[in-house]
Amino acid sequence: MLNVDKLRQDFPILHQEVNDEPLVYLDNAATSQTPKQVLEVLKHYYEHDNANVHRGVHTLGERATSAYEGSREKIRQFINAASSKEVLLTRGTTTSLNWIARSYGDANVSEGDEIVISYMEHHSNIVPWQQLAQRKKAVLKYIDLTEDGELDMADARKKITEKTKIVALNHASNVMGVINPIETLIEFAHDVGAVMVVDGAQSAPHMSIDVQKLDADFYTFSGHKMCGPTGIGILYGKQSLLEKMEPVEFGGEMIDFVYLQESTWADLPWKFEAGTPNIAGGIGLGAAVDYLTEIGMDNIHAYEQSIVEYVLPKLQAIEGVVIYGPKDPKKRSGVIAFNIEGVHPHDVATAMDMQGVAVRAGHHCTQPLLQHLNVQSTARASFYFYNTEEEADKFIEAVIATKEFFNHGTI
Ligand code: PMP
C-alpha cells in the first residue's frame, strides 16, 4: 500500500487553505498536481540547460537534447513501446487524436467507410472524427451504453463491421468512471481489419499500460493529468503505421532536405514534430514518469480502487444524490460524476468550494454523453493517489452540507 501522507509532502500546492478551509483537491481528472521532483527538474532545466534541441552543437544544446530525448525513452518504457520511434511528443491528447484523424484518417478513410466511437467519448475523441467523416463522406457510428453506464459490448460487436476503418474509444471515461475492456475492443477492431485508436487520457495516469500487450495501433495521453506539465502529451503509434503516414504539420525540425519546390522528411519520430517542441514540458513529463514509476502504477491503481470502494457506498447512501456509471465500486476508476437532486451542479461545486472541496461542474466535454443520459450537466469528483480517506470523508460531509443548505438554507 502507498504511504500517502509521505507522498503528499511532495505536493506543496495541496498544503493550503481555500476559503479558510484545508484544500481537498478532487479535480484530478481535469488536471493533476505537480510534485516537487518535477518542479525541481523544470527549474534545473531553465537554470542550467535551456537551449533549443537537435540543432545545437554547443554544450547547452546537447544537454537539452539529451534530456528531451531521454524523456522520450522513459515514456517508451512507461508504456512498453517497442521503439522510441513510436513515441511522438505532442501538445496533449487532443493534438494526438487530431493528428491521427488528419494523417491516418485522410489517407485511409473513403466515402461510405465507417468510423466507430461511443457515447462516452470526450469531445476530443468525437470532433476530429466528425470532421474526418464530413471531409470523406464517411459514417460516424456510436456504440451504445448499458443501463449501468458501461459500453454495451454486444452493440460494439454489431457496430464494428467490415466497413469499419477506425475504432476510437477511451480506455477510461472522464465521466462514467468506468474502465473499458479495451483488449477485447481492440480484438473486435482487428477482427474486421480496422485500426484501434485508444484515448488513454484517463487511464495512462492511473494504471500500467503495455501498448504491445494491448496490441493498440495508437494510444494517446496528456502530461498534465499524470503529474507532468500542461502543453505536453503523447501519441504512440505502431511504427509500421507511422512510417506510412504523412506529417500533419510542416516546417523546421521535421525535414530531411528542403529543395525549392519540395522537401523530404526526417526519420521517425521527428517527421511529425515540426518546429521547436515544448522542451521543458517533455523533460517535465519524463520526470513525472520517473515519479509515477517509482511509486508503481499497480500500487497507484490498487490505492485508487480502495479509495473508491471507501467513498462510493457513502455517497450512494445519501438520499437525493444521483451517481452516474456502475454501482459496483470494483468496476470503477477514481472518477465519480453525480448530481444532488434539485440543485444545479454549478451551485453544488460553488458550495463545496466554500468548504474547501474542489470538484468540477459542467458537461465535462461530453455533451453527446449527457444528452444520451438526458442530463444538462453534473458535478464530478475525481481522486488521485495523493487523496486520503480523510479527504473522502470531507467530500461526503461537504455533499451532505450542500444538500442541507439548498434544502434548509444553512451550511
Ligand atoms: N480524453 C479524455 C477522456 C479526457 O478526459 C481529456 C481531458 N479532459 C481529453 C481527452 C483531452 O485531453 P487534453 O485536454 O489534455 O488534450
JSON list of N, CA, C and O in Angstrom, two decimals, residues 206-258:
[
{"chain": "A", "resi": 206, "resn": "HIS", "atom": "N", "xyz": [-3.23, 6.37, -14.34]},
{"chain": "A", "resi": 206, "resn": "HIS", "atom": "CA", "xyz": [-3.76, 5.62, -13.19]},
{"chain": "A", "resi": 206, "resn": "HIS", "atom": "C", "xyz": [-3.46, 4.13, -13.18]},
{"chain": "A", "resi": 206, "resn": "HIS", "atom": "O", "xyz": [-3.76, 3.46, -12.21]},
{"chain": "A", "resi": 207, "resn": "MET", "atom": "N", "xyz": [-2.93, 3.59, -14.25]},
{"chain": "A", "resi": 207, "resn": "MET", "atom": "CA", "xyz": [-2.68, 2.14, -14.30]},
{"chain": "A", "resi": 207, "resn": "MET", "atom": "C", "xyz": [-1.53, 1.85, -15.25]},
{"chain": "A", "resi": 207, "resn": "MET", "atom": "O", "xyz": [-1.18, 2.70, -16.07]},
{"chain": "A", "resi": 208, "resn": "SER", "atom": "N", "xyz": [-0.94, 0.66, -15.12]},
{"chain": "A", "resi": 208, "resn": "SER", "atom": "CA", "xyz": [0.17, 0.38, -16.03]},
{"chain": "A", "resi": 208, "resn": "SER", "atom": "C", "xyz": [-0.37, 0.04, -17.42]},
{"chain": "A", "resi": 208, "resn": "SER", "atom": "O", "xyz": [-1.37, -0.66, -17.56]},
{"chain": "A", "resi": 209, "resn": "ILE", "atom": "N", "xyz": [0.31, 0.57, -18.41]},
{"chain": "A", "resi": 209, "resn": "ILE", "atom": "CA", "xyz": [-0.12, 0.41, -19.80]},
{"chain": "A", "resi": 209, "resn": "ILE", "atom": "C", "xyz": [1.01, -0.29, -20.56]},
{"chain": "A", "resi": 209, "resn": "ILE", "atom": "O", "xyz": [2.16, 0.14, -20.50]},
{"chain": "A", "resi": 210, "resn": "ASP", "atom": "N", "xyz": [0.63, -1.34, -21.28]},
{"chain": "A", "resi": 210, "resn": "ASP", "atom": "CA", "xyz": [1.59, -2.04, -22.12]},
{"chain": "A", "resi": 210, "resn": "ASP", "atom": "C", "xyz": [1.01, -2.06, -23.53]},
{"chain": "A", "resi": 210, "resn": "ASP", "atom": "O", "xyz": [0.14, -2.89, -23.84]},
{"chain": "A", "resi": 211, "resn": "VAL", "atom": "N", "xyz": [1.47, -1.12, -24.36]},
{"chain": "A", "resi": 211, "resn": "VAL", "atom": "CA", "xyz": [0.84, -0.99, -25.69]},
{"chain": "A", "resi": 211, "resn": "VAL", "atom": "C", "xyz": [1.06, -2.23, -26.55]},
{"chain": "A", "resi": 211, "resn": "VAL", "atom": "O", "xyz": [0.23, -2.54, -27.41]},
{"chain": "A", "resi": 212, "resn": "GLN", "atom": "N", "xyz": [2.17, -2.94, -26.30]},
{"chain": "A", "resi": 212, "resn": "GLN", "atom": "CA", "xyz": [2.42, -4.15, -27.10]},
{"chain": "A", "resi": 212, "resn": "GLN", "atom": "C", "xyz": [1.48, -5.27, -26.70]},
{"chain": "A", "resi": 212, "resn": "GLN", "atom": "O", "xyz": [0.94, -5.97, -27.54]},
{"chain": "A", "resi": 213, "resn": "LYS", "atom": "N", "xyz": [1.28, -5.42, -25.38]},
{"chain": "A", "resi": 213, "resn": "LYS", "atom": "CA", "xyz": [0.38, -6.46, -24.90]},
{"chain": "A", "resi": 213, "resn": "LYS", "atom": "C", "xyz": [-1.06, -6.16, -25.35]},
{"chain": "A", "resi": 213, "resn": "LYS", "atom": "O", "xyz": [-1.79, -7.05, -25.79]},
{"chain": "A", "resi": 214, "resn": "LEU", "atom": "N", "xyz": [-1.43, -4.88, -25.27]},
{"chain": "A", "resi": 214, "resn": "LEU", "atom": "CA", "xyz": [-2.78, -4.49, -25.71]},
{"chain": "A", "resi": 214, "resn": "LEU", "atom": "C", "xyz": [-2.94, -4.67, -27.21]},
{"chain": "A", "resi": 214, "resn": "LEU", "atom": "O", "xyz": [-4.03, -4.87, -27.71]},
{"chain": "A", "resi": 215, "resn": "ASP", "atom": "N", "xyz": [-1.82, -4.53, -27.92]},
{"chain": "A", "resi": 215, "resn": "ASP", "atom": "CA", "xyz": [-1.83, -4.52, -29.38]},
{"chain": "A", "resi": 215, "resn": "ASP", "atom": "C", "xyz": [-2.60, -3.31, -29.93]},
{"chain": "A", "resi": 215, "resn": "ASP", "atom": "O", "xyz": [-3.25, -3.38, -30.98]},
{"chain": "A", "resi": 216, "resn": "ALA", "atom": "N", "xyz": [-2.51, -2.17, -29.19]},
{"chain": "A", "resi": 216, "resn": "ALA", "atom": "CA", "xyz": [-3.15, -0.93, -29.66]},
{"chain": "A", "resi": 216, "resn": "ALA", "atom": "C", "xyz": [-2.39, -0.41, -30.87]},
{"chain": "A", "resi": 216, "resn": "ALA", "atom": "O", "xyz": [-1.16, -0.49, -30.92]},
{"chain": "A", "resi": 217, "resn": "ASP", "atom": "N", "xyz": [-3.11, 0.13, -31.84]},
{"chain": "A", "resi": 217, "resn": "ASP", "atom": "CA", "xyz": [-2.44, 0.73, -33.00]},
{"chain": "A", "resi": 217, "resn": "ASP", "atom": "C", "xyz": [-1.98, 2.14, -32.67]},
{"chain": "A", "resi": 217, "resn": "ASP", "atom": "O", "xyz": [-0.90, 2.55, -33.07]},
{"chain": "A", "resi": 218, "resn": "PHE", "atom": "N", "xyz": [-2.84, 2.87, -31.96]},
{"chain": "A", "resi": 218, "resn": "PHE", "atom": "CA", "xyz": [-2.49, 4.22, -31.48]},
{"chain": "A", "resi": 218, "resn": "PHE", "atom": "C", "xyz": [-2.94, 4.33, -30.03]},
{"chain": "A", "resi": 218, "resn": "PHE", "atom": "O", "xyz": [-4.01, 3.81, -29.67]},
{"chain": "A", "resi": 219, "resn": "TYR", "atom": "N", "xyz": [-2.15, 5.02, -29.22]},
{"chain": "A", "resi": 219, "resn": "TYR", "atom": "CA", "xyz": [-2.52, 5.23, -27.81]},
{"chain": "A", "resi": 219, "resn": "TYR", "atom": "C", "xyz": [-2.12, 6.66, -27.46]},
{"chain": "A", "resi": 219, "resn": "TYR", "atom": "O", "xyz": [-0.99, 7.07, -27.73]},
{"chain": "A", "resi": 220, "resn": "THR", "atom": "N", "xyz": [-3.05, 7.43, -26.91]},
{"chain": "A", "resi": 220, "resn": "THR", "atom": "CA", "xyz": [-2.79, 8.87, -26.69]},
{"chain": "A", "resi": 220, "resn": "THR", "atom": "C", "xyz": [-3.02, 9.25, -25.24]},
{"chain": "A", "resi": 220, "resn": "THR", "atom": "O", "xyz": [-3.91, 8.70, -24.59]},
{"chain": "A", "resi": 221, "resn": "PHE", "atom": "N", "xyz": [-2.21, 10.17, -24.72]},
{"chain": "A", "resi": 221, "resn": "PHE", "atom": "CA", "xyz": [-2.46, 10.68, -23.36]},
{"chain": "A", "resi": 221, "resn": "PHE", "atom": "C", "xyz": [-1.78, 12.03, -23.14]},
{"chain": "A", "resi": 221, "resn": "PHE", "atom": "O", "xyz": [-1.03, 12.50, -24.00]},
{"chain": "A", "resi": 222, "resn": "SER", "atom": "N", "xyz": [-2.11, 12.65, -21.99]},
{"chain": "A", "resi": 222, "resn": "SER", "atom": "CA", "xyz": [-1.67, 14.03, -21.70]},
{"chain": "A", "resi": 222, "resn": "SER", "atom": "C", "xyz": [-0.81, 14.06, -20.44]},
{"chain": "A", "resi": 222, "resn": "SER", "atom": "O", "xyz": [-1.15, 13.42, -19.44]},
{"chain": "A", "resi": 223, "resn": "GLY", "atom": "N", "xyz": [0.23, 14.90, -20.47]},
{"chain": "A", "resi": 223, "resn": "GLY", "atom": "CA", "xyz": [1.13, 15.01, -19.31]},
{"chain": "A", "resi": 223, "resn": "GLY", "atom": "C", "xyz": [0.49, 15.62, -18.08]},
{"chain": "A", "resi": 223, "resn": "GLY", "atom": "O", "xyz": [0.78, 15.22, -16.95]},
{"chain": "A", "resi": 224, "resn": "HIS", "atom": "N", "xyz": [-0.41, 16.58, -18.29]},
{"chain": "A", "resi": 224, "resn": "HIS", "atom": "CA", "xyz": [-0.92, 17.35, -17.14]},
{"chain": "A", "resi": 224, "resn": "HIS", "atom": "C", "xyz": [-1.91, 16.57, -16.28]},
{"chain": "A", "resi": 224, "resn": "HIS", "atom": "O", "xyz": [-2.32, 17.06, -15.24]},
{"chain": "A", "resi": 225, "resn": "LYS", "atom": "N", "xyz": [-2.29, 15.38, -16.70]},
{"chain": "A", "resi": 225, "resn": "LYS", "atom": "CA", "xyz": [-3.17, 14.56, -15.87]},
{"chain": "A", "resi": 225, "resn": "LYS", "atom": "C", "xyz": [-2.38, 13.50, -15.12]},
{"chain": "A", "resi": 225, "resn": "LYS", "atom": "O", "xyz": [-2.94, 12.65, -14.44]},
{"chain": "A", "resi": 226, "resn": "MET", "atom": "N", "xyz": [-1.05, 13.52, -15.28]},
{"chain": "A", "resi": 226, "resn": "MET", "atom": "CA", "xyz": [-0.21, 12.49, -14.65]},
{"chain": "A", "resi": 226, "resn": "MET", "atom": "C", "xyz": [1.04, 13.10, -14.03]},
{"chain": "A", "resi": 226, "resn": "MET", "atom": "O", "xyz": [2.14, 12.62, -14.22]},
{"chain": "A", "resi": 227, "resn": "CYS", "atom": "N", "xyz": [0.79, 14.20, -13.29]},
{"chain": "A", "resi": 227, "resn": "CYS", "atom": "CA", "xyz": [1.87, 14.85, -12.50]},
{"chain": "A", "resi": 227, "resn": "CYS", "atom": "C", "xyz": [2.87, 15.61, -13.37]},
{"chain": "A", "resi": 227, "resn": "CYS", "atom": "O", "xyz": [3.91, 16.04, -12.86]},
{"chain": "A", "resi": 228, "resn": "GLY", "atom": "N", "xyz": [2.60, 15.75, -14.64]},
{"chain": "A", "resi": 228, "resn": "GLY", "atom": "CA", "xyz": [3.51, 16.49, -15.52]},
{"chain": "A", "resi": 228, "resn": "GLY", "atom": "C", "xyz": [2.95, 17.87, -15.86]},
{"chain": "A", "resi": 228, "resn": "GLY", "atom": "O", "xyz": [1.88, 18.26, -15.40]},
{"chain": "A", "resi": 229, "resn": "PRO", "atom": "N", "xyz": [3.69, 18.60, -16.70]},
{"chain": "A", "resi": 229, "resn": "PRO", "atom": "CA", "xyz": [3.24, 19.95, -17.08]},
{"chain": "A", "resi": 229, "resn": "PRO", "atom": "C", "xyz": [2.10, 19.92, -18.09]},
{"chain": "A", "resi": 229, "resn": "PRO", "atom": "O", "xyz": [1.82, 18.89, -18.71]},
{"chain": "A", "resi": 230, "resn": "THR", "atom": "N", "xyz": [1.45, 21.07, -18.27]},
{"chain": "A", "resi": 230, "resn": "THR", "atom": "CA", "xyz": [0.45, 21.20, -19.33]},
{"chain": "A", "resi": 230, "resn": "THR", "atom": "C", "xyz": [1.18, 21.41, -20.67]},
{"chain": "A", "resi": 230, "resn": "THR", "atom": "O", "xyz": [2.38, 21.73, -20.71]},
{"chain": "A", "resi": 231, "resn": "GLY", "atom": "N", "xyz": [0.45, 21.24, -21.76]},
{"chain": "A", "resi": 231, "resn": "GLY", "atom": "CA", "xyz": [1.02, 21.52, -23.09]},
{"chain": "A", "resi": 231, "resn": "GLY", "atom": "C", "xyz": [1.96, 20.44, -23.61]},
{"chain": "A", "resi": 231, "resn": "GLY", "atom": "O", "xyz": [2.72, 20.68, -24.54]},
{"chain": "A", "resi": 232, "resn": "ILE", "atom": "N", "xyz": [1.91, 19.26, -23.00]},
{"chain": "A", "resi": 232, "resn": "ILE", "atom": "CA", "xyz": [2.74, 18.16, -23.50]},
{"chain": "A", "resi": 232, "resn": "ILE", "atom": "C", "xyz": [1.92, 16.86, -23.40]},
{"chain": "A", "resi": 232, "resn": "ILE", "atom": "O", "xyz": [1.18, 16.66, -22.44]},
{"chain": "A", "resi": 233, "resn": "GLY", "atom": "N", "xyz": [2.03, 16.04, -24.42]},
{"chain": "A", "resi": 233, "resn": "GLY", "atom": "CA", "xyz": [1.30, 14.77, -24.40]},
{"chain": "A", "resi": 233, "resn": "GLY", "atom": "C", "xyz": [1.94, 13.81, -25.36]},
{"chain": "A", "resi": 233, "resn": "GLY", "atom": "O", "xyz": [2.97, 14.12, -25.99]},
{"chain": "A", "resi": 234, "resn": "ILE", "atom": "N", "xyz": [1.33, 12.65, -25.49]},
{"chain": "A", "resi": 234, "resn": "ILE", "atom": "CA", "xyz": [1.96, 11.57, -26.26]},
{"chain": "A", "resi": 234, "resn": "ILE", "atom": "C", "xyz": [1.01, 11.02, -27.31]},
{"chain": "A", "resi": 234, "resn": "ILE", "atom": "O", "xyz": [-0.19, 10.89, -27.08]},
{"chain": "A", "resi": 235, "resn": "LEU", "atom": "N", "xyz": [1.58, 10.74, -28.45]},
{"chain": "A", "resi": 235, "resn": "LEU", "atom": "CA", "xyz": [0.91, 9.94, -29.47]},
{"chain": "A", "resi": 235, "resn": "LEU", "atom": "C", "xyz": [1.80, 8.72, -29.69]},
{"chain": "A", "resi": 235, "resn": "LEU", "atom": "O", "xyz": [2.89, 8.84, -30.27]},
{"chain": "A", "resi": 236, "resn": "TYR", "atom": "N", "xyz": [1.36, 7.56, -29.17]},
{"chain": "A", "resi": 236, "resn": "TYR", "atom": "CA", "xyz": [2.04, 6.32, -29.51]},
{"chain": "A", "resi": 236, "resn": "TYR", "atom": "C", "xyz": [1.38, 5.77, -30.77]},
{"chain": "A", "resi": 236, "resn": "TYR", "atom": "O", "xyz": [0.14, 5.77, -30.88]},
{"chain": "A", "resi": 237, "resn": "GLY", "atom": "N", "xyz": [2.18, 5.34, -31.73]},
{"chain": "A", "resi": 237, "resn": "GLY", "atom": "CA", "xyz": [1.64, 4.67, -32.90]},
{"chain": "A", "resi": 237, "resn": "GLY", "atom": "C", "xyz": [2.58, 3.55, -33.31]},
{"chain": "A", "resi": 237, "resn": "GLY", "atom": "O", "xyz": [3.81, 3.65, -33.12]},
{"chain": "A", "resi": 238, "resn": "LYS", "atom": "N", "xyz": [2.02, 2.47, -33.85]},
{"chain": "A", "resi": 238, "resn": "LYS", "atom": "CA", "xyz": [2.88, 1.37, -34.31]},
{"chain": "A", "resi": 238, "resn": "LYS", "atom": "C", "xyz": [3.77, 1.90, -35.42]},
{"chain": "A", "resi": 238, "resn": "LYS", "atom": "O", "xyz": [3.30, 2.60, -36.33]},
{"chain": "A", "resi": 239, "resn": "GLN", "atom": "N", "xyz": [5.03, 1.51, -35.39]},
{"chain": "A", "resi": 239, "resn": "GLN", "atom": "CA", "xyz": [6.00, 2.02, -36.36]},
{"chain": "A", "resi": 239, "resn": "GLN", "atom": "C", "xyz": [5.54, 1.76, -37.80]},
{"chain": "A", "resi": 239, "resn": "GLN", "atom": "O", "xyz": [5.66, 2.63, -38.67]},
{"chain": "A", "resi": 240, "resn": "SER", "atom": "N", "xyz": [4.98, 0.55, -38.02]},
{"chain": "A", "resi": 240, "resn": "SER", "atom": "CA", "xyz": [4.57, 0.20, -39.39]},
{"chain": "A", "resi": 240, "resn": "SER", "atom": "C", "xyz": [3.51, 1.19, -39.91]},
{"chain": "A", "resi": 240, "resn": "SER", "atom": "O", "xyz": [3.47, 1.48, -41.11]},
{"chain": "A", "resi": 241, "resn": "LEU", "atom": "N", "xyz": [2.67, 1.70, -39.01]},
{"chain": "A", "resi": 241, "resn": "LEU", "atom": "CA", "xyz": [1.65, 2.67, -39.43]},
{"chain": "A", "resi": 241, "resn": "LEU", "atom": "C", "xyz": [2.26, 4.06, -39.59]},
{"chain": "A", "resi": 241, "resn": "LEU", "atom": "O", "xyz": [2.03, 4.75, -40.59]},
{"chain": "A", "resi": 242, "resn": "LEU", "atom": "N", "xyz": [3.05, 4.47, -38.59]},
{"chain": "A", "resi": 242, "resn": "LEU", "atom": "CA", "xyz": [3.62, 5.83, -38.62]},
{"chain": "A", "resi": 242, "resn": "LEU", "atom": "C", "xyz": [4.53, 6.01, -39.83]},
{"chain": "A", "resi": 242, "resn": "LEU", "atom": "O", "xyz": [4.59, 7.10, -40.42]},
{"chain": "A", "resi": 243, "resn": "GLU", "atom": "N", "xyz": [5.26, 4.94, -40.21]},
{"chain": "A", "resi": 243, "resn": "GLU", "atom": "CA", "xyz": [6.17, 5.03, -41.38]},
{"chain": "A", "resi": 243, "resn": "GLU", "atom": "C", "xyz": [5.40, 5.46, -42.62]},
{"chain": "A", "resi": 243, "resn": "GLU", "atom": "O", "xyz": [5.89, 6.23, -43.43]},
{"chain": "A", "resi": 244, "resn": "LYS", "atom": "N", "xyz": [4.17, 4.92, -42.75]},
{"chain": "A", "resi": 244, "resn": "LYS", "atom": "CA", "xyz": [3.40, 5.18, -43.98]},
{"chain": "A", "resi": 244, "resn": "LYS", "atom": "C", "xyz": [2.62, 6.48, -43.91]},
{"chain": "A", "resi": 244, "resn": "LYS", "atom": "O", "xyz": [2.07, 6.93, -44.91]},
{"chain": "A", "resi": 245, "resn": "MET", "atom": "N", "xyz": [2.55, 7.07, -42.73]},
{"chain": "A", "resi": 245, "resn": "MET", "atom": "CA", "xyz": [1.70, 8.27, -42.57]},
{"chain": "A", "resi": 245, "resn": "MET", "atom": "C", "xyz": [2.44, 9.55, -42.92]},
{"chain": "A", "resi": 245, "resn": "MET", "atom": "O", "xyz": [3.64, 9.66, -42.70]},
{"chain": "A", "resi": 246, "resn": "GLU", "atom": "N", "xyz": [1.67, 10.51, -43.43]},
{"chain": "A", "resi": 246, "resn": "GLU", "atom": "CA", "xyz": [2.22, 11.83, -43.75]},
{"chain": "A", "resi": 246, "resn": "GLU", "atom": "C", "xyz": [2.19, 12.72, -42.51]},
{"chain": "A", "resi": 246, "resn": "GLU", "atom": "O", "xyz": [1.24, 12.63, -41.71]},
{"chain": "A", "resi": 247, "resn": "PRO", "atom": "N", "xyz": [3.16, 13.60, -42.35]},
{"chain": "A", "resi": 247, "resn": "PRO", "atom": "CA", "xyz": [3.09, 14.55, -41.24]},
{"chain": "A", "resi": 247, "resn": "PRO", "atom": "C", "xyz": [1.86, 15.46, -41.38]},
{"chain": "A", "resi": 247, "resn": "PRO", "atom": "O", "xyz": [1.34, 15.63, -42.48]},
{"chain": "A", "resi": 248, "resn": "VAL", "atom": "N", "xyz": [1.45, 16.06, -40.27]},
{"chain": "A", "resi": 248, "resn": "VAL", "atom": "CA", "xyz": [0.30, 16.96, -40.28]},
{"chain": "A", "resi": 248, "resn": "VAL", "atom": "C", "xyz": [0.77, 18.41, -40.28]},
{"chain": "A", "resi": 248, "resn": "VAL", "atom": "O", "xyz": [0.12, 19.29, -40.80]},
{"chain": "A", "resi": 249, "resn": "GLU", "atom": "N", "xyz": [1.91, 18.64, -39.65]},
{"chain": "A", "resi": 249, "resn": "GLU", "atom": "CA", "xyz": [2.48, 20.00, -39.59]},
{"chain": "A", "resi": 249, "resn": "GLU", "atom": "C", "xyz": [3.84, 19.97, -40.28]},
{"chain": "A", "resi": 249, "resn": "GLU", "atom": "O", "xyz": [4.56, 18.98, -40.20]},
{"chain": "A", "resi": 250, "resn": "PHE", "atom": "N", "xyz": [4.15, 21.10, -40.89]},
{"chain": "A", "resi": 250, "resn": "PHE", "atom": "CA", "xyz": [5.37, 21.17, -41.70]},
{"chain": "A", "resi": 250, "resn": "PHE", "atom": "C", "xyz": [6.22, 22.36, -41.28]},
{"chain": "A", "resi": 250, "resn": "PHE", "atom": "O", "xyz": [5.69, 23.38, -40.84]},
{"chain": "A", "resi": 251, "resn": "GLY", "atom": "N", "xyz": [7.53, 22.25, -41.41]},
{"chain": "A", "resi": 251, "resn": "GLY", "atom": "CA", "xyz": [8.41, 23.37, -41.06]},
{"chain": "A", "resi": 251, "resn": "GLY", "atom": "C", "xyz": [9.76, 22.85, -40.61]},
{"chain": "A", "resi": 251, "resn": "GLY", "atom": "O", "xyz": [10.23, 21.80, -41.07]},
{"chain": "A", "resi": 252, "resn": "GLY", "atom": "N", "xyz": [10.37, 23.58, -39.68]},
{"chain": "A", "resi": 252, "resn": "GLY", "atom": "CA", "xyz": [11.68, 23.20, -39.17]},
{"chain": "A", "resi": 252, "resn": "GLY", "atom": "C", "xyz": [11.61, 21.90, -38.40]},
{"chain": "A", "resi": 252, "resn": "GLY", "atom": "O", "xyz": [10.53, 21.46, -37.99]},
{"chain": "A", "resi": 253, "resn": "GLU", "atom": "N", "xyz": [12.74, 21.26, -38.21]},
{"chain": "A", "resi": 253, "resn": "GLU", "atom": "CA", "xyz": [12.90, 20.06, -37.37]},
{"chain": "A", "resi": 253, "resn": "GLU", "atom": "C", "xyz": [12.35, 18.78, -37.99]},
{"chain": "A", "resi": 253, "resn": "GLU", "atom": "O", "xyz": [12.83, 17.71, -37.65]},
{"chain": "A", "resi": 254, "resn": "MET", "atom": "N", "xyz": [11.31, 18.88, -38.85]},
{"chain": "A", "resi": 254, "resn": "MET", "atom": "CA", "xyz": [10.69, 17.64, -39.33]},
{"chain": "A", "resi": 254, "resn": "MET", "atom": "C", "xyz": [11.19, 17.25, -40.72]},
{"chain": "A", "resi": 254, "resn": "MET", "atom": "O", "xyz": [10.75, 16.25, -41.27]},
{"chain": "A", "resi": 255, "resn": "ILE", "atom": "N", "xyz": [12.11, 18.05, -41.30]},
{"chain": "A", "resi": 255, "resn": "ILE", "atom": "CA", "xyz": [12.54, 17.78, -42.67]},
{"chain": "A", "resi": 255, "resn": "ILE", "atom": "C", "xyz": [13.88, 17.04, -42.71]},
{"chain": "A", "resi": 255, "resn": "ILE", "atom": "O", "xyz": [14.64, 17.06, -41.75]},
{"chain": "A", "resi": 256, "resn": "ASP", "atom": "N", "xyz": [14.13, 16.39, -43.83]},
{"chain": "A", "resi": 256, "resn": "ASP", "atom": "CA", "xyz": [15.46, 15.85, -44.08]},
{"chain": "A", "resi": 256, "resn": "ASP", "atom": "C", "xyz": [16.19, 16.84, -44.98]},
{"chain": "A", "resi": 256, "resn": "ASP", "atom": "O", "xyz": [17.25, 17.34, -44.66]},
{"chain": "A", "resi": 257, "resn": "PHE", "atom": "N", "xyz": [15.54, 17.15, -46.13]},
{"chain": "A", "resi": 257, "resn": "PHE", "atom": "CA", "xyz": [16.14, 18.12, -47.04]},
{"chain": "A", "resi": 257, "resn": "PHE", "atom": "C", "xyz": [15.04, 18.97, -47.69]},
{"chain": "A", "resi": 257, "resn": "PHE", "atom": "O", "xyz": [14.01, 18.45, -48.10]},
{"chain": "A", "resi": 258, "resn": "VAL", "atom": "N", "xyz": [15.29, 20.29, -47.77]},
{"chain": "A", "resi": 258, "resn": "VAL", "atom": "CA", "xyz": [14.30, 21.19, -48.37]},
{"chain": "A", "resi": 258, "resn": "VAL", "atom": "C", "xyz": [14.85, 21.70, -49.71]},
{"chain": "A", "resi": 258, "resn": "VAL", "atom": "O", "xyz": [15.89, 22.36, -49.75]}
]
